[in-house]
PDB file of C-alpha atoms in Angstrom:
ATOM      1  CA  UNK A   1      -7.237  19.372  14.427  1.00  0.00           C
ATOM      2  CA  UNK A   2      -5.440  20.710  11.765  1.00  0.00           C
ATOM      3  CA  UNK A   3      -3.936  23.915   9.997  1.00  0.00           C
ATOM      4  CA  UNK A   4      -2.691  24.422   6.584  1.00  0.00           C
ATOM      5  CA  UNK A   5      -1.261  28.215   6.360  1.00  0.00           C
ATOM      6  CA  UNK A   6      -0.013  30.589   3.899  1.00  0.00           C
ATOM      7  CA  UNK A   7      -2.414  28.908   0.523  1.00  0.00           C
ATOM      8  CA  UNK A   8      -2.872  31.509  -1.713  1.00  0.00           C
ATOM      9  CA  UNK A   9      -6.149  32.177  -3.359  1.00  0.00           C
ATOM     10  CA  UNK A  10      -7.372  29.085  -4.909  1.00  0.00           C
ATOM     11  CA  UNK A  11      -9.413  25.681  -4.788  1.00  0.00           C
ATOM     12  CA  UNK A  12      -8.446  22.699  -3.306  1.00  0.00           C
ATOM     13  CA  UNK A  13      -8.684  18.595  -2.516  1.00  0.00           C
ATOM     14  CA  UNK A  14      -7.246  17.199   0.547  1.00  0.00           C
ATOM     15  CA  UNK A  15      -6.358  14.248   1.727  1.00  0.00           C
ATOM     16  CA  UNK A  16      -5.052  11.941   4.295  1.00  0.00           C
ATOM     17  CA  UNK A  17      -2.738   9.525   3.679  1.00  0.00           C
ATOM     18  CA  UNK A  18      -3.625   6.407   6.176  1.00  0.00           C
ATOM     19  CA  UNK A  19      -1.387   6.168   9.075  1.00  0.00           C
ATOM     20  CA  UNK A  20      -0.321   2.530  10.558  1.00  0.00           C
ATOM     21  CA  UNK A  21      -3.183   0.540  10.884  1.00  0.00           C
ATOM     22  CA  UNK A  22      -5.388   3.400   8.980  1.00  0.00           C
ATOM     23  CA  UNK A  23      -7.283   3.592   5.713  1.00  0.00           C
ATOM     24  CA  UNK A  24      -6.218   6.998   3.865  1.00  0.00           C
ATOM     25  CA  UNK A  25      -9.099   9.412   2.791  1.00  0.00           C
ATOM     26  CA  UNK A  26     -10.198  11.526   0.073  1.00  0.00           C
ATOM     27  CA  UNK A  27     -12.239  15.096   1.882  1.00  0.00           C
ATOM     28  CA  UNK A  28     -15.711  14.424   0.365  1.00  0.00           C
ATOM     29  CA  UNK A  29     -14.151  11.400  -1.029  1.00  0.00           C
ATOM     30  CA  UNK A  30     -13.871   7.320  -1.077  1.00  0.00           C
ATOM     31  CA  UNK A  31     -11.173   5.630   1.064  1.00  0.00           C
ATOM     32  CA  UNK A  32      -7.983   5.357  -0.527  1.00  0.00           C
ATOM     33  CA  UNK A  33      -6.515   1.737  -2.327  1.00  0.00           C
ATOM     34  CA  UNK A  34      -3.575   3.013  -2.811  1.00  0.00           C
ATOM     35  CA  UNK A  35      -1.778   6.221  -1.544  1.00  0.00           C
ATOM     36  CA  UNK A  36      -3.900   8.817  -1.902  1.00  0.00           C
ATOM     37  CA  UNK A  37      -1.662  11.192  -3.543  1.00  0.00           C
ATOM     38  CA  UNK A  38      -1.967   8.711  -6.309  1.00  0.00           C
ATOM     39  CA  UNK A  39      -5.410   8.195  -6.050  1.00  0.00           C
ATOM     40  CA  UNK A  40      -6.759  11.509  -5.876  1.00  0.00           C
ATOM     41  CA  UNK A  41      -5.916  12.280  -9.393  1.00  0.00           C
ATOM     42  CA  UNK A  42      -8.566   9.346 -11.003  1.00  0.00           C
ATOM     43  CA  UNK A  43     -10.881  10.259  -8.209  1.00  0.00           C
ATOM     44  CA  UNK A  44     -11.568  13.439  -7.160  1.00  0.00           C
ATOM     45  CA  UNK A  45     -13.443  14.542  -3.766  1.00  0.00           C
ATOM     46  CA  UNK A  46     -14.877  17.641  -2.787  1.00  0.00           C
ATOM     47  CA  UNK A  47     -12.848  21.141  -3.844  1.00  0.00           C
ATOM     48  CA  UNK A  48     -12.602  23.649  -1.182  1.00  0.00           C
ATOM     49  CA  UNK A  49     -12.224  27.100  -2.019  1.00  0.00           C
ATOM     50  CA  UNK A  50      -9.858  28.979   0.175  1.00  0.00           C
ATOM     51  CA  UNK A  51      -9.512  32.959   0.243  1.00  0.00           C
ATOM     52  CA  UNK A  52      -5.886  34.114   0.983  1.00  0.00           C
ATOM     53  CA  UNK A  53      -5.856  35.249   4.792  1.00  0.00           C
ATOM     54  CA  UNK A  54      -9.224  33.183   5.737  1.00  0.00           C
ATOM     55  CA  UNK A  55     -10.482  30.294   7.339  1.00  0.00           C
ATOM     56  CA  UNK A  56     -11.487  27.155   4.958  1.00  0.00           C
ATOM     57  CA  UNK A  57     -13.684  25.393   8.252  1.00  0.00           C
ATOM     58  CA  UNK A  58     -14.973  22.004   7.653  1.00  0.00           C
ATOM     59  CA  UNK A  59     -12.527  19.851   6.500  1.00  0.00           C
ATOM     60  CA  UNK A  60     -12.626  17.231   8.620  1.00  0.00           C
ATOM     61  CA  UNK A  61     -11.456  13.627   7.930  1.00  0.00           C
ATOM     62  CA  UNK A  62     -13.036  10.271  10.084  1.00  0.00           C
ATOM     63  CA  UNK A  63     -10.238   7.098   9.193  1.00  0.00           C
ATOM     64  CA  UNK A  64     -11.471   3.533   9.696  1.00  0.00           C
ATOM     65  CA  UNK A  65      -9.005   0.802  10.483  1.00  0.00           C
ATOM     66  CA  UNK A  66      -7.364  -1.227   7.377  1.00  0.00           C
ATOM     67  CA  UNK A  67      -6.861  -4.837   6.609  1.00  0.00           C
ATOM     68  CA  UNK A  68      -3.259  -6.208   6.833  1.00  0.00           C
ATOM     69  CA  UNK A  69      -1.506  -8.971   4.707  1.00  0.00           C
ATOM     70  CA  UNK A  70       0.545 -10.893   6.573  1.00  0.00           C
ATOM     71  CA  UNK A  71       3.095 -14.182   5.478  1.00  0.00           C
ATOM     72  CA  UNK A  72       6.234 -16.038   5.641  1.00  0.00           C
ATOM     73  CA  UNK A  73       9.305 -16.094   3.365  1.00  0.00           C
ATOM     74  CA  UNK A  74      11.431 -19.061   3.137  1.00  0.00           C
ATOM     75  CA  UNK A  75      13.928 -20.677   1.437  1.00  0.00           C
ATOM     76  CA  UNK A  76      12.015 -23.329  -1.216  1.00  0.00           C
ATOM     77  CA  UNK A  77      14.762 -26.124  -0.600  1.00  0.00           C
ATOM     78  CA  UNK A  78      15.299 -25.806   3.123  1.00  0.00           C
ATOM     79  CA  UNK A  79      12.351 -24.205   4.243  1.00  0.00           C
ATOM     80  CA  UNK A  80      14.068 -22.035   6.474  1.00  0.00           C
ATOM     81  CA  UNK A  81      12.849 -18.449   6.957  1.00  0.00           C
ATOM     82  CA  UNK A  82      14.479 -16.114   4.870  1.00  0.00           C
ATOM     83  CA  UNK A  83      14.800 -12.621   7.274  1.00  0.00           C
ATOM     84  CA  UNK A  84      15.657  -8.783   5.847  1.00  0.00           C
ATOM     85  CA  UNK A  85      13.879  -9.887   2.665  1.00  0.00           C
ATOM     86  CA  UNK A  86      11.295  -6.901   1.186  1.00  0.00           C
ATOM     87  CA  UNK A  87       7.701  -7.313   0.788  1.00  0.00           C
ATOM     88  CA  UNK A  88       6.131  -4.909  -1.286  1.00  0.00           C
ATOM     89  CA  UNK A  89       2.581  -4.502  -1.580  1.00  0.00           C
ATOM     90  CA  UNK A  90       1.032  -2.773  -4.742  1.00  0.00           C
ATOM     91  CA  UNK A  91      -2.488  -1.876  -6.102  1.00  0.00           C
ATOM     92  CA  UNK A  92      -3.587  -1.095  -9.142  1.00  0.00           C
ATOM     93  CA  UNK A  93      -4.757   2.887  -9.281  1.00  0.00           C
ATOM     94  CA  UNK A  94      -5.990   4.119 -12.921  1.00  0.00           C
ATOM     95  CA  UNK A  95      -4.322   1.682 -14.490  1.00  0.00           C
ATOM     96  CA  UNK A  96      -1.087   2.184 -13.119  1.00  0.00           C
ATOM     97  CA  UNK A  97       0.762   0.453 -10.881  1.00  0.00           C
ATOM     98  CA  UNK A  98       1.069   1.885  -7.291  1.00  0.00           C
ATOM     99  CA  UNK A  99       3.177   0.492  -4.198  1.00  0.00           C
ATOM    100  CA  UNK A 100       1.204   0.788  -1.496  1.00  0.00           C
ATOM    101  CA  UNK A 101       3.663  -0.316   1.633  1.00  0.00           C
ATOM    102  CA  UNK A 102       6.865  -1.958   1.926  1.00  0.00           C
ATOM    103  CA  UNK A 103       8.063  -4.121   4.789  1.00  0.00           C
ATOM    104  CA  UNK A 104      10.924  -6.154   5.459  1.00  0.00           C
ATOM    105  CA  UNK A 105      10.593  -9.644   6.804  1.00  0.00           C
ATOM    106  CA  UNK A 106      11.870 -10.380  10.678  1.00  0.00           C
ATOM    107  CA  UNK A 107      14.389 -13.307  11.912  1.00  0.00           C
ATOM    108  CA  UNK A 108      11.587 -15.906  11.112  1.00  0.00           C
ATOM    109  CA  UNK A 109      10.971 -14.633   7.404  1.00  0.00           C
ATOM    110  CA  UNK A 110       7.410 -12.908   9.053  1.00  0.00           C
ATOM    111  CA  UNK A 111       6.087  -9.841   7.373  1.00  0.00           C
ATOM    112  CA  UNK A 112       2.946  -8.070   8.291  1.00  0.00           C
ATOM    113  CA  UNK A 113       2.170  -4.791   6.136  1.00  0.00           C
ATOM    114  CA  UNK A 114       2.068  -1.716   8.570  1.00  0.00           C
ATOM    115  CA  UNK A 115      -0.363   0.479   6.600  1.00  0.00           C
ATOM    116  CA  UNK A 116      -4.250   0.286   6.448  1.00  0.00           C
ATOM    117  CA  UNK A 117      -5.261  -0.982   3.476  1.00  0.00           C
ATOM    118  CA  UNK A 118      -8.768  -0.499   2.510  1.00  0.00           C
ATOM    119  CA  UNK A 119     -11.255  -2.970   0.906  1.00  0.00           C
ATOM    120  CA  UNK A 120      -9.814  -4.305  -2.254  1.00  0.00           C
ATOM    121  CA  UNK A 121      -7.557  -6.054  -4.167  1.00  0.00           C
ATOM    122  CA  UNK A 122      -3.708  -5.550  -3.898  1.00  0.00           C
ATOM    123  CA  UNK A 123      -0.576  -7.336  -5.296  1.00  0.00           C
ATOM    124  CA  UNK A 124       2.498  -8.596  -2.997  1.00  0.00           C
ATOM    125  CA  UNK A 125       6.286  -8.958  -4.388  1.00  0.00           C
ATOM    126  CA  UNK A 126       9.565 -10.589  -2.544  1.00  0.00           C
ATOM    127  CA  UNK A 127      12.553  -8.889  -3.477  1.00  0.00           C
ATOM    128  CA  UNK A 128      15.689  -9.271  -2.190  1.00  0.00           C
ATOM    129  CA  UNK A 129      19.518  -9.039  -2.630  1.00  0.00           C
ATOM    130  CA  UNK A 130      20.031 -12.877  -1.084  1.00  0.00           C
ATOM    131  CA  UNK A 131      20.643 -14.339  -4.463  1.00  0.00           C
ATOM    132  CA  UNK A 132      17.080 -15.881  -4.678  1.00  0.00           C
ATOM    133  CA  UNK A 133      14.423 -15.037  -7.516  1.00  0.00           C
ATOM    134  CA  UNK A 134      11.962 -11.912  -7.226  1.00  0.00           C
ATOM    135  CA  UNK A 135       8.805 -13.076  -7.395  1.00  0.00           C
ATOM    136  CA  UNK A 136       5.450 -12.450  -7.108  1.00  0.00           C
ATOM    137  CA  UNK A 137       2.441 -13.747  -5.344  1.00  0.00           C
ATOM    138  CA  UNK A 138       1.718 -16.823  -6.027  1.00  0.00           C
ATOM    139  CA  UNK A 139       4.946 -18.095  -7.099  1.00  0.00           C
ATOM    140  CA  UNK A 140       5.385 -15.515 -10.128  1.00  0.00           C
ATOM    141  CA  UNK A 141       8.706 -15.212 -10.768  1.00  0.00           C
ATOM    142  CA  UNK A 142      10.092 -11.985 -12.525  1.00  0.00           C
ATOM    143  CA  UNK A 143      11.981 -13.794 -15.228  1.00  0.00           C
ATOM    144  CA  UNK A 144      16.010 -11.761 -16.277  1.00  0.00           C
ATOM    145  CA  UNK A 145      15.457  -8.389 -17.036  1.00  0.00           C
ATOM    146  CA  UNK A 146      11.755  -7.793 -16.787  1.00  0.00           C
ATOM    147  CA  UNK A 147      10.237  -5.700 -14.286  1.00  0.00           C
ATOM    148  CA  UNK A 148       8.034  -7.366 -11.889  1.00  0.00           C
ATOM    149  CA  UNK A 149       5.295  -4.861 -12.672  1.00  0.00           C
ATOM    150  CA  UNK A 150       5.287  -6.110 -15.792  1.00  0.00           C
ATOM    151  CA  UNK A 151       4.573  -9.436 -14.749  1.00  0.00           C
ATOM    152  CA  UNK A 152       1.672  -7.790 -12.600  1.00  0.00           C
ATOM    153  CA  UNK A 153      -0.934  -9.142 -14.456  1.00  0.00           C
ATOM    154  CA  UNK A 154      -0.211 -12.989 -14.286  1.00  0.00           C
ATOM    155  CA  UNK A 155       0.487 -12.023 -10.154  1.00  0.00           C
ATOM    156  CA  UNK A 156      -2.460 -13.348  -8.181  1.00  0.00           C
ATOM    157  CA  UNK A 157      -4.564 -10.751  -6.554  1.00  0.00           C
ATOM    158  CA  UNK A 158      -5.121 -10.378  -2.301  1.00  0.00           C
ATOM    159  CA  UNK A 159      -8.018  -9.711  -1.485  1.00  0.00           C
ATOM    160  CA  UNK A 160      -8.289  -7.228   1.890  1.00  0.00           C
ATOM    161  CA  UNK A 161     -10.948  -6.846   4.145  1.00  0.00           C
ATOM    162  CA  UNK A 162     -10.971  -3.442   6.262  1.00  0.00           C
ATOM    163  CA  UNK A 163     -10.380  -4.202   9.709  1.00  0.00           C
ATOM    164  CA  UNK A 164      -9.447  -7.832   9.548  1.00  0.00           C
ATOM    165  CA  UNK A 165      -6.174  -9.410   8.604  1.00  0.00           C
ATOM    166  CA  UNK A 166      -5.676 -11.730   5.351  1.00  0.00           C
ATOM    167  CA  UNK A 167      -2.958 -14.189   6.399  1.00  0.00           C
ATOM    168  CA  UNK A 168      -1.102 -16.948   4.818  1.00  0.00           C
ATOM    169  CA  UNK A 169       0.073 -15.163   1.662  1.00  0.00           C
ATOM    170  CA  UNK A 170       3.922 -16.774   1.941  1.00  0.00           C
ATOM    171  CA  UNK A 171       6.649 -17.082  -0.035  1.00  0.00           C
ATOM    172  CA  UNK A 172       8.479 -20.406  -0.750  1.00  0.00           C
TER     173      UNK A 172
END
């Protein structure tokens, strides 16, 4: 249950942004790829009207468990794991860019992405301050001075599952 208090006269959208292993949701709305604050603003859900000093009932929200990406960094000579190195996972929303969650690798180079990602297609990027490339999956690197979301669109795509984990997607 949930109260929002003090809205002046007006209409609204609402959403919920997905919670660990949850899929964020737009009220009247698809699930969210992407964070819905981002989302909600190519695809719009249902608009409640609220009247200062009232009651808005019926906004409810049911969240369905996400898909996960999970992999290993390492080192491309050694093959060591590479730990403390960031994961960033990104979809495309509108056209844009959008990250979606961020993890850091453990002591054996593992990440797993926290968030619920819905049914789609997302993007994953290493970055890290260890001296070794940024890069993209699958071995995209993001050449001097260009913004890996530039290089995007040569990045192969994950494809996610609700519910069920896509595994595998390393970095060497």
């Amino acid at each position: 249950v949930f109260t929002i208090r003090g809205l002046p006269n007006g209409s609204y959208e609402a959403y919920v942004d997905g919670a660990e292993a949850y899929v964020g949701r737009i009220f009247g709305g698809p699930a969210c790829v992407g964070r819905c604050r981002d989302v909600i603003q190519t695809t719009p859900g249902t608009v409640t009207t609220v009247t200062a000093g009232s009651t808005a009932d019926g906004v409810s929200f049911s969240l369905e468990r996400g898909g996960r990406i999970t992999g290993v960094v390492t080192d491309t000579a050694s093959g060591l794991p590479l730990p403390n190195v960031e994961v960033e996972v990104m979809a495309l929303v509108g056209g844009t860019v959008s990250q979606v969650d961020s993890v850091l690798t453990n002591a054996f180079g593992v990440y797993e992405t926290r968030r619920g990602l819905a049914t789609g297609s997302y993007i994953a990027g290493a970055f890290n301050n260890l001296g070794y490339m940024q890069e993209l999956f699958d071995n995209v690197v993001c050449v001097d001075g260009e913004d890996c979301v530039a290089a995007v669109p040569r990045a192969t795509p994950i494809p996610v599952s609700a519910g069920a984990a896509t595994t595998g997607r390393n970095f060497v």
